[in-house]
Tab-separated table of C-alpha atoms in Angstrom:
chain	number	residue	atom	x	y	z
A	1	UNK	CA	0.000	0.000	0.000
A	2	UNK	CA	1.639	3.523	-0.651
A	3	UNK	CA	-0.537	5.348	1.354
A	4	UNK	CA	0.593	6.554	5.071
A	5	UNK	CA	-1.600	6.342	7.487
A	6	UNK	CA	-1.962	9.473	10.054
A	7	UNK	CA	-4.293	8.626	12.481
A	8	UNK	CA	-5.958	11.901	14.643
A	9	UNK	CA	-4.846	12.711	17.872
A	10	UNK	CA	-7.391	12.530	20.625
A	11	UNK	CA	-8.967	11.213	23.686
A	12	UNK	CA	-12.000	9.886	22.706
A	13	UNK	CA	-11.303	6.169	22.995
A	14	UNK	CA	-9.414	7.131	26.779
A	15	UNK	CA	-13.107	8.837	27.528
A	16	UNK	CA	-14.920	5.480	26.156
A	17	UNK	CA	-12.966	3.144	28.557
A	18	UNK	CA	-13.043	5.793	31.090
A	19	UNK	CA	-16.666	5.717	30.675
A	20	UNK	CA	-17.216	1.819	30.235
A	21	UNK	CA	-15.631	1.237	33.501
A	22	UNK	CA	-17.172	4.035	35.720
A	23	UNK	CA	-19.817	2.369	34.445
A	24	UNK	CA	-19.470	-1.506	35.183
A	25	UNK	CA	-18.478	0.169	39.084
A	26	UNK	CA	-21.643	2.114	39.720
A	27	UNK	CA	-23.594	-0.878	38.601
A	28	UNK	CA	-21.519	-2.724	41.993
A	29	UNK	CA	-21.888	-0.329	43.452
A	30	UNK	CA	-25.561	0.427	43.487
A	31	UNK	CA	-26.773	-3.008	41.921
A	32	UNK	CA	-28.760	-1.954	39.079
A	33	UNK	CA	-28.720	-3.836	35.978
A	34	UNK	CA	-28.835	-0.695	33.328
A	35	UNK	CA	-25.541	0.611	34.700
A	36	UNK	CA	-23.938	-3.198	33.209
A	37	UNK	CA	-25.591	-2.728	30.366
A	38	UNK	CA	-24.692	0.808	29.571
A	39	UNK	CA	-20.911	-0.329	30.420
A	40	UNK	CA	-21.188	-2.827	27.480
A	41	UNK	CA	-22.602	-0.876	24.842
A	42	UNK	CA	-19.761	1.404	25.617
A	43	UNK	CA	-17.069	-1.105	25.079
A	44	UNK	CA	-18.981	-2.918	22.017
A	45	UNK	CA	-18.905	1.367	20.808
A	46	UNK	CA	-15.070	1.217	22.018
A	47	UNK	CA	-14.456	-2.139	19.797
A	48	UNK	CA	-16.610	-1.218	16.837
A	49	UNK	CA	-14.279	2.302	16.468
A	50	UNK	CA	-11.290	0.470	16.785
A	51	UNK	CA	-11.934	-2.265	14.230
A	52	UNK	CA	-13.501	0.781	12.096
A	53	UNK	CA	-10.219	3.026	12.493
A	54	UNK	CA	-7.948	-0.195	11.285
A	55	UNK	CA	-9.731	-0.811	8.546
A	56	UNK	CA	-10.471	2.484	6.904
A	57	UNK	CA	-8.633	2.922	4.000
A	58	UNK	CA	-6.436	-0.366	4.356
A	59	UNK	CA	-6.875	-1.847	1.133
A	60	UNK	CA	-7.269	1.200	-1.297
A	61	UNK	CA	-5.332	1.481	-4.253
A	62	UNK	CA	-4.275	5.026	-6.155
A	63	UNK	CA	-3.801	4.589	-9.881
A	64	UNK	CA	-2.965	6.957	-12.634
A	65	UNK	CA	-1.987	6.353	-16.548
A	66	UNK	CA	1.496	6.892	-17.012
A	67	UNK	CA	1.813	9.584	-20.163
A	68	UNK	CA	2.814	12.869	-20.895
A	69	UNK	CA	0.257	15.610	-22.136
A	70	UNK	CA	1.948	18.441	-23.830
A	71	UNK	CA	-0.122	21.682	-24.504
A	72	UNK	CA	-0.113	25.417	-25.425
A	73	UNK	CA	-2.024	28.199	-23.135
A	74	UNK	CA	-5.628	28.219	-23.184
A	75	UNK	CA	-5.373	24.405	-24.530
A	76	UNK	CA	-7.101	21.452	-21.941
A	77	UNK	CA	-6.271	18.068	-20.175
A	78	UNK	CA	-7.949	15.942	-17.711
A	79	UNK	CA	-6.279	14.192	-14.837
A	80	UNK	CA	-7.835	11.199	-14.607
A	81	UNK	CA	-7.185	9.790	-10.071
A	82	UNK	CA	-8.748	5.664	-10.739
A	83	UNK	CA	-9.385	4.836	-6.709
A	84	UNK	CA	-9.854	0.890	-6.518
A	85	UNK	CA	-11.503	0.247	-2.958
A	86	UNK	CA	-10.656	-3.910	-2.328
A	87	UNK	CA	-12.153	-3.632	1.266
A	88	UNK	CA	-15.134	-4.571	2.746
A	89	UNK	CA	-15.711	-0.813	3.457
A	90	UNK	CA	-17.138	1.855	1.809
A	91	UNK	CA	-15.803	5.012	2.273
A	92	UNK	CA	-18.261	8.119	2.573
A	93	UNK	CA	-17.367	11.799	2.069
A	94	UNK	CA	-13.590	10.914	0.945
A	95	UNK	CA	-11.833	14.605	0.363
A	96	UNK	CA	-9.049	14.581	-2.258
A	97	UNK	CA	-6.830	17.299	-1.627
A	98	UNK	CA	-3.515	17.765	-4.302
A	99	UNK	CA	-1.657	20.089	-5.375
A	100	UNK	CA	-0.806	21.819	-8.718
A	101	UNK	CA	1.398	24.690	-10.114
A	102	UNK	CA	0.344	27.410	-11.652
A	103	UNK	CA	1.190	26.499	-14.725
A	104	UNK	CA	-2.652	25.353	-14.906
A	105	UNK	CA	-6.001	26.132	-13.152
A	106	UNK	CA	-8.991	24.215	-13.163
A	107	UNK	CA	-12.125	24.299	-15.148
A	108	UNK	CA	-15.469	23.877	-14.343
A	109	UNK	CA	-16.251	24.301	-10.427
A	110	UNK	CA	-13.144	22.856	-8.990
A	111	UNK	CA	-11.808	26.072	-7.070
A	112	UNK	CA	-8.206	26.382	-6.143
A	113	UNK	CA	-6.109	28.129	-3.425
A	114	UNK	CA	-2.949	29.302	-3.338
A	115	UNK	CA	-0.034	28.018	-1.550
A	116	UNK	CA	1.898	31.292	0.150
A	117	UNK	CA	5.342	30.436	-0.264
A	118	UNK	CA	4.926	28.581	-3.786
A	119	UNK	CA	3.982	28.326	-7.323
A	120	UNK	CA	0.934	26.178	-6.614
A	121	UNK	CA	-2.477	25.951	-6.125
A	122	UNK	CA	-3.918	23.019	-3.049
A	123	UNK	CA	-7.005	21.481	-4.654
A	124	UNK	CA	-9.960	19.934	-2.737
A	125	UNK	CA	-13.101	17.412	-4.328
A	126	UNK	CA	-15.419	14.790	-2.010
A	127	UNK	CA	-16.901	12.233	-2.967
A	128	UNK	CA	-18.036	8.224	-1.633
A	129	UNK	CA	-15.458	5.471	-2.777
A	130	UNK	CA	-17.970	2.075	-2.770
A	131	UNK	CA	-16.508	-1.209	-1.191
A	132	UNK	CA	-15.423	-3.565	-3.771
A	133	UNK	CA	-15.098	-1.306	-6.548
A	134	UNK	CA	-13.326	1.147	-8.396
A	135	UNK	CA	-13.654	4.662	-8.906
A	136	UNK	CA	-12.541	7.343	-11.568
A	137	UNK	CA	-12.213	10.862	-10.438
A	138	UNK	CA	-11.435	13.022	-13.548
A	139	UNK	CA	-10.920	16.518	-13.139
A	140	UNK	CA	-10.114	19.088	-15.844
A	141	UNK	CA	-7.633	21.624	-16.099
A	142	UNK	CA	-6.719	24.249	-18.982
A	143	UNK	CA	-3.178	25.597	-19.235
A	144	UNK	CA	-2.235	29.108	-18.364
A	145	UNK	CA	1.633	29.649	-18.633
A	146	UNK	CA	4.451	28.009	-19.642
A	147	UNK	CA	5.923	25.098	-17.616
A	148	UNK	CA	5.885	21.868	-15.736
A	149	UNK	CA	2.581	20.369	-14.052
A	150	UNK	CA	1.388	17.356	-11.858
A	151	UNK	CA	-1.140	16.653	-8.876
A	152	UNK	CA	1.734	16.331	-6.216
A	153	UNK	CA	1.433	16.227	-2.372
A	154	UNK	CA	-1.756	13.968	-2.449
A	155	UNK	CA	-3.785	12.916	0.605
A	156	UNK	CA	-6.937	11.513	1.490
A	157	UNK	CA	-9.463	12.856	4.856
A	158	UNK	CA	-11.737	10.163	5.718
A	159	UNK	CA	-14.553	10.426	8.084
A	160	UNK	CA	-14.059	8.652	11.451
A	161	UNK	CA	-16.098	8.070	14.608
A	162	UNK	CA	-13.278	10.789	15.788
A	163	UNK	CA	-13.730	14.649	15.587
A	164	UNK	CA	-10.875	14.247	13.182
A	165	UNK	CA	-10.916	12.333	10.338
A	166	UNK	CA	-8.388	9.849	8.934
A	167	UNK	CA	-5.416	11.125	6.724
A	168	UNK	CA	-4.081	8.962	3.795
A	169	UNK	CA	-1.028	10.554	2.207
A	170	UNK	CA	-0.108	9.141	-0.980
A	171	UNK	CA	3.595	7.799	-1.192
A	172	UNK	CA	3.889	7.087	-4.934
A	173	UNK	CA	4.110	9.304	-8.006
A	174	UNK	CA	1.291	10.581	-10.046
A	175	UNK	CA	2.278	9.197	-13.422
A	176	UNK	CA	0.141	11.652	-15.509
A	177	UNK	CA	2.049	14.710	-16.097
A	178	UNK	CA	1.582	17.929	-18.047
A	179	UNK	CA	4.313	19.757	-20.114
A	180	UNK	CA	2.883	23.737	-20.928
A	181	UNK	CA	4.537	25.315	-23.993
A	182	UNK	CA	5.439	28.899	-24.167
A	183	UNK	CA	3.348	30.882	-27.015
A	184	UNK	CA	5.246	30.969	-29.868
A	185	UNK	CA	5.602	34.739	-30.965
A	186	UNK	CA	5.434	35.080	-34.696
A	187	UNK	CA	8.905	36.905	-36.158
A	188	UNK	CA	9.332	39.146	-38.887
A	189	UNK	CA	11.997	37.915	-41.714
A	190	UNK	CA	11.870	33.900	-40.646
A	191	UNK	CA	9.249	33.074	-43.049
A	192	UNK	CA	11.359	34.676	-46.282
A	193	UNK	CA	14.607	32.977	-44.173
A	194	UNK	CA	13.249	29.481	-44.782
A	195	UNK	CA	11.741	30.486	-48.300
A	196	UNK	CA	15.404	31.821	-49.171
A	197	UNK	CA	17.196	28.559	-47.965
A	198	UNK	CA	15.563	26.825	-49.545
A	199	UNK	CA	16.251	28.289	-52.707
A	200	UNK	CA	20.073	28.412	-51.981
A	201	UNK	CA	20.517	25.339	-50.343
A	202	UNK	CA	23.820	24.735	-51.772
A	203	UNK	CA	25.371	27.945	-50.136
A	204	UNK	CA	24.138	28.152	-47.345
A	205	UNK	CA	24.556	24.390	-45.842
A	206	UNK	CA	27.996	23.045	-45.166
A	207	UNK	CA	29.145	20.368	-47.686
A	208	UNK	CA	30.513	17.629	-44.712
A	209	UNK	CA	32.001	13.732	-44.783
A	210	UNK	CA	29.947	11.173	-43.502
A	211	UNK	CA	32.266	8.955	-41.463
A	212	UNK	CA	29.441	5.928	-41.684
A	213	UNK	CA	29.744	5.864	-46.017
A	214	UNK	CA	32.021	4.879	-47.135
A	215	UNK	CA	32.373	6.035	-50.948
A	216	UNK	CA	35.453	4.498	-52.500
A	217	UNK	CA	39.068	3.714	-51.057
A	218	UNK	CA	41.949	4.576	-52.664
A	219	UNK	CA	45.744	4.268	-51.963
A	220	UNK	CA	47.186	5.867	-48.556
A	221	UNK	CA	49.426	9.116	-48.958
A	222	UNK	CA	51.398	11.030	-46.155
A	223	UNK	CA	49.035	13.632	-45.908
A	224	UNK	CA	46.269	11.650	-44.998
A	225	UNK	CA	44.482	11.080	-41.499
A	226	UNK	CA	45.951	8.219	-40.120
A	227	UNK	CA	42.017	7.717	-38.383
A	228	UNK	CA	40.899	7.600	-42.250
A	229	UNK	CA	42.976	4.221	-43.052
A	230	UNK	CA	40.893	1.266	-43.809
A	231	UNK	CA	42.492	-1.340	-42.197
A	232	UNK	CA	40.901	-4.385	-43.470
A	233	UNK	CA	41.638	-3.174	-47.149
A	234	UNK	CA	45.004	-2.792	-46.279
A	235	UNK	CA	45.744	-6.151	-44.718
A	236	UNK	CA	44.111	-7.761	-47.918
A	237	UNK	CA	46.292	-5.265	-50.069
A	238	UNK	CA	49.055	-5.618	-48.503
A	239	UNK	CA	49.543	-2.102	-48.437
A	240	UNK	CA	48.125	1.073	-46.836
A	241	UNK	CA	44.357	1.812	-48.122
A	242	UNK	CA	42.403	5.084	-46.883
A	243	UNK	CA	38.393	5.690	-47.543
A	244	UNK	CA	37.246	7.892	-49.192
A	245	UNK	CA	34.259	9.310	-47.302
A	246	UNK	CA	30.981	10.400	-48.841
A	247	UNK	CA	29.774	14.199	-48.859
A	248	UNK	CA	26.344	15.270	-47.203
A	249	UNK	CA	25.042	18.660	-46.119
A	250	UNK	CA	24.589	19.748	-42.839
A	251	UNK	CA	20.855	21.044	-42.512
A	252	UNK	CA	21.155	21.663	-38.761
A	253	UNK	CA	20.271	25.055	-37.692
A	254	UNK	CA	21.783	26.283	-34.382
A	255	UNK	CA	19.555	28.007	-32.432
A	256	UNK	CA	21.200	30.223	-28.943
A	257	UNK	CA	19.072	31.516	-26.681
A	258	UNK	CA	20.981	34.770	-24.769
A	259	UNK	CA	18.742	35.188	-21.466
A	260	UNK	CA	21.096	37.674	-19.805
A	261	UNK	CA	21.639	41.146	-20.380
A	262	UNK	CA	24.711	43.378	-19.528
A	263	UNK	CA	24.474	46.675	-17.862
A	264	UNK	CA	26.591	49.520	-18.340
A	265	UNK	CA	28.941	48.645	-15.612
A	266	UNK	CA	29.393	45.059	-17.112
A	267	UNK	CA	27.077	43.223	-14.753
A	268	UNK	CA	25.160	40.475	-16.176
A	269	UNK	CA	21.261	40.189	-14.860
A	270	UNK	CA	18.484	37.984	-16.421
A	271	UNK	CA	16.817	39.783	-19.453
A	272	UNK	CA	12.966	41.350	-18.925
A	273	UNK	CA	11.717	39.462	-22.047
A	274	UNK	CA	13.044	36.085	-20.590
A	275	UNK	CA	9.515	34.986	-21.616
A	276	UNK	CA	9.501	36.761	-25.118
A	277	UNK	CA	13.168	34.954	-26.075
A	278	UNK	CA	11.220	31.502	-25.325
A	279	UNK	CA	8.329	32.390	-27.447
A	280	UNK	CA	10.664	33.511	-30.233
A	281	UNK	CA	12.118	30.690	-29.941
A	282	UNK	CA	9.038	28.442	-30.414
A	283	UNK	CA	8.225	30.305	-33.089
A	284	UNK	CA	11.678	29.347	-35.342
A	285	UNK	CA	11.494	25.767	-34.484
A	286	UNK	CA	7.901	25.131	-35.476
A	287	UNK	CA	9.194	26.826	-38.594
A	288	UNK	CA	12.135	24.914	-38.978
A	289	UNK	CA	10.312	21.667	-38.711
A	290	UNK	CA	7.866	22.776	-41.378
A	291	UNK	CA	10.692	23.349	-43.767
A	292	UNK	CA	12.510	20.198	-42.568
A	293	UNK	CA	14.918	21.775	-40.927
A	294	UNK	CA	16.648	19.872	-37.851
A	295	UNK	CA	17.657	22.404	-35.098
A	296	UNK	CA	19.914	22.212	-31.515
A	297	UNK	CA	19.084	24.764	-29.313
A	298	UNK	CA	21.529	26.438	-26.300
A	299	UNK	CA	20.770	28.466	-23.656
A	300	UNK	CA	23.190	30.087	-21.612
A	301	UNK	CA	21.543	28.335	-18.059
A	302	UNK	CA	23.719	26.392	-16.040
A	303	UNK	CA	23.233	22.096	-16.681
A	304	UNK	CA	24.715	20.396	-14.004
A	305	UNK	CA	27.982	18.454	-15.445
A	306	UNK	CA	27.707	20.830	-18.226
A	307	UNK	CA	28.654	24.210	-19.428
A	308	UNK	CA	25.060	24.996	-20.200
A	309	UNK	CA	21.383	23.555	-21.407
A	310	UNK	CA	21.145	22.219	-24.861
A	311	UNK	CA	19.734	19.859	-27.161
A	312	UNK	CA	21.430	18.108	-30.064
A	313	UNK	CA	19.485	17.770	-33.124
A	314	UNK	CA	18.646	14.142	-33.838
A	315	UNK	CA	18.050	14.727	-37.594
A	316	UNK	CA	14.460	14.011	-37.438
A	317	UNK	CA	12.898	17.734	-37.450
A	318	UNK	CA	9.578	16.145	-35.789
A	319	UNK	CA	11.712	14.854	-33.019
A	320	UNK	CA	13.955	18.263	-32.769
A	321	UNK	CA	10.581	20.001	-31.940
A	322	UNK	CA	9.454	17.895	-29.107
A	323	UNK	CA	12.793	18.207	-27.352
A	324	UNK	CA	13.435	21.573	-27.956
A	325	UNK	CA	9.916	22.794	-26.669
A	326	UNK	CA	10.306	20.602	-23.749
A	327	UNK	CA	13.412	22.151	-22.885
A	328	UNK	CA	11.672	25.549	-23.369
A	329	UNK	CA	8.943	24.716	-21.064
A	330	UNK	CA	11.085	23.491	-18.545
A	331	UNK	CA	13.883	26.199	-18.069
A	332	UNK	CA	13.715	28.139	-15.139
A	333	UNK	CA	15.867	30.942	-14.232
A	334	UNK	CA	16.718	30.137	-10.736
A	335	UNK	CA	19.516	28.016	-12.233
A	336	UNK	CA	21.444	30.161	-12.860
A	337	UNK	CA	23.127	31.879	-15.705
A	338	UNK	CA	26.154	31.257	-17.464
A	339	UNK	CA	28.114	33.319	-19.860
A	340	UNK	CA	26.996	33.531	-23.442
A	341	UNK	CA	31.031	33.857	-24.041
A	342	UNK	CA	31.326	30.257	-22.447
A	343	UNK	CA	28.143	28.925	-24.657
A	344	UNK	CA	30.001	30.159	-28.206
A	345	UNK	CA	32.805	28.626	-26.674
A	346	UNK	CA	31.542	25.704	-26.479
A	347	UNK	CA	29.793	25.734	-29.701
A	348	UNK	CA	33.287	26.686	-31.985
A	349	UNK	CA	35.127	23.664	-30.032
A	350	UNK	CA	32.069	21.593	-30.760
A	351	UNK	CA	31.609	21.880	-34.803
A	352	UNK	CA	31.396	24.145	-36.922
A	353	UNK	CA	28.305	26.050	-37.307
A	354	UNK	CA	26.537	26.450	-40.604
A	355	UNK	CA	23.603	28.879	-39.486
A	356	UNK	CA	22.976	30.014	-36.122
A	357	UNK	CA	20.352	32.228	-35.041
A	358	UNK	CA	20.935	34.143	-32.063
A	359	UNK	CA	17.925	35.250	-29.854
A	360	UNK	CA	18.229	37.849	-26.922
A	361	UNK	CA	20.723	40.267	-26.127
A	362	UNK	CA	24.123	40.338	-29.129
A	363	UNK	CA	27.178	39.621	-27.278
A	364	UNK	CA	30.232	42.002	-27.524
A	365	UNK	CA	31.977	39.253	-29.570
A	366	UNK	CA	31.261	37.077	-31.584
A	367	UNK	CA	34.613	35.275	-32.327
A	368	UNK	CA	34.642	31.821	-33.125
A	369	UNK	CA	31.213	31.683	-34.905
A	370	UNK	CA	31.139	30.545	-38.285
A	371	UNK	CA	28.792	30.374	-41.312
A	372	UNK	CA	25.576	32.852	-41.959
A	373	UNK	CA	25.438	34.629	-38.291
A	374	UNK	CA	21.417	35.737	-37.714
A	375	UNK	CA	19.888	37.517	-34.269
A	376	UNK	CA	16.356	38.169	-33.199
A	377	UNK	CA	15.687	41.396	-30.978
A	378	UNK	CA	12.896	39.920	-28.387
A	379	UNK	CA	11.778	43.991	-28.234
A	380	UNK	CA	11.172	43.973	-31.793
A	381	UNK	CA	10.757	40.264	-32.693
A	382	UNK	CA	12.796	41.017	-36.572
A	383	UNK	CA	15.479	38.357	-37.810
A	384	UNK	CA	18.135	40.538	-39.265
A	385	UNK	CA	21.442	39.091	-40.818
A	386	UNK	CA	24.485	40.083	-38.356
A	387	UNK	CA	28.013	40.601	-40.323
A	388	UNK	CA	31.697	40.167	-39.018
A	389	UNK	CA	31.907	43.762	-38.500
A	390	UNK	CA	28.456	43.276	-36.450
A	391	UNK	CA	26.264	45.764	-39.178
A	392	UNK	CA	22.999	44.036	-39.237
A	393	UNK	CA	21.337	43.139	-42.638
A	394	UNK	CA	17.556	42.023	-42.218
A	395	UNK	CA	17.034	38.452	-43.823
């Protein structure tokens, strides 16, 4: 069972056996019959509440569907709590009480409170749970912001023979959970981007070697990379053989999200359109997945054993947007920041970059970046071409 059991604190079954036996002696005492009988009614009352008390709530089950709902704001999901009651008692005027953050609010007449201290919202339904059977509660819920969401802190009150009821708290893990996307913000010039890649495919996506085909092989010179030498050729040669790799194009689009803004004195403090970069950044994706695009996103937050948050582009541009909104919906600013220096950093040491789109705040430098350079104002939501000597050109 993976509920815990916190049974009220009170006197009442003390006063009961208090009771019963002041009783059983006044019946000795002054010999009448009714003061026996009133002593056993109050322990059959005193046995009945304690059988009651250990029973309540013993064999009920908590189940949920394990999935992951992912939605945009004003969009709606249901949580779906499946109670499965295998006792031999029913359980009247159960009160649910859960918690959820912000992220979403209910629908319909389910009222929320908030939580002072927190981002969420404590939750409260009744209902009866019948013995011997199971019973959905499905509540709904629309989505109001960007972020993470799931009925945590979960608990059960159920009526005793007490002033206070019975507390179940759930031990386990709701397994539905709800995933809030940021708006995407249409920008001005990504539409004609796409339209203009596509038309000059050739120049603007790097011509690479695919180290998994293998084209042709051909005869090893000095100059070659020794990691390029095909060794079972060369054993059946007799002599040094390298491959010859094949050429593909690198589609990926590099997208960097620059959440921090400098001031005058050099101090770096989260940007006011946090929110607005996301939403920009929704925006490209979708469109880069429409146009077949794959796209890795970085954003200059700390990752723990990492420099910063990413995502690496699997190829698939239908996968790329799942991960990439999920990490959108999921970043949080109280992780801290790191320095967009560090981020391009990372990116020249990584590969080189073909396109990269820059969203936020344009960093003194931009050393190190290579191919077509682009950067979205959040203020003005415009992609505009940035140059080596950092004069902007819109797209």
């Amino acid at each position: 069972m993976l509920w815990k059991r916190e049974m009220p604190e009170d006197r009442s079954a003390d006063v009961l056996i208090f009771l019963a036996v002041a009783a059983f002696l006044l019946g000795l005492w002054v010999g009448i019959r009714a003061f026996f009988i009133l002593a056993g009614v109050i322990v059959a009352i005193h046995i009945v509440q304690q059988f009651y008390d250990k029973r309540l709530g013993r064999y009920l089950n908590l189940q949920s569907e394990q999935k992951i709902i992912r939605l945009f704001p004003g969009e709606k999901a249901v949580f779906k709590f499946r109670f499965e009651n295998r006792g031999n008692l029913s359980l009247p005027k159960a009160n649910l009480k859960f918690q959820v953050t912000d992220s979403l609010t209910a629908a319909d007449s389910l009222l929320g409170k908030p939580i002072v201290g927190t981002d969420a919202q404590l939750y409260e339904t009744s209902f009866q749970i019948p013995k011997k059977q199971v019973l959905e509660v499905s509540l709904p819920f629309t989505a109001v912001k960007r972020g993470l969401a799931a009925p945590s802190s979960i608990s059960l009150d159920l009526p005793l023979f007490r002033m206070q009821p019975l507390q179940l708290s759930y031990l386990g893990r709701f397994q539905t959970s709800v995933i809030v996307y940021p708006t995407p913000e249409f920008v001005q010039g990504v539409d004609y981007f796409f339209s203009q890649q596509v038309g000059h495919v050739l120049a603007d996506i790097a011509l690479t070697e695919d180290p998994l085909q293998i084209k042709s092989i051909r005869d090893y010179v000095p100059t070659d990379d020794f990691r390029r030498i095909h060794w079972n050729a060369s054993v059946r040669k007799n002599m040094l053989q390298t491959k010859v790799l094949e050429h593909t194009y690198d589609m990926t689009i590099t997208l960097i999200l620059n959440i921090s803004t400098t001031s005058r004195l050099g101090n770096a403090y989260v940007s006011p359109d946090f929110e607005r970069i996301l939403s920009c950044a929704a925006f490209i994706i979708y469109r880069a997945a429409e146009n077949g695009y794959p796209i890795d996103m970085h954003v200059n937050l700390r990752a723990k054993g990492q420099t910063h948050i990413f995502t690496e582009s699997t190829g698939l541009p239908e996968t790329d947007v799942k991960n990439n909104l999920d990490l959108l919906a999921s970043t949080h600013v109280e992780d801290g920041m790191t320095d967009i220096a560090s981020v391009l950093h990372h990116l020249k040491m990584r590969r080189n970059q073909t396109i990269s789109i820059l969203i936020g705040e344009l960093p003194a430098s931009l050393h190190g970046m290579n191919g077509r350079v682009y950067h979205v104002n959040p203020e003005k939501a415009v992609l505009v071409e940035v140059t080596m000597n950092r004069e902007r050109v819109r797209a």
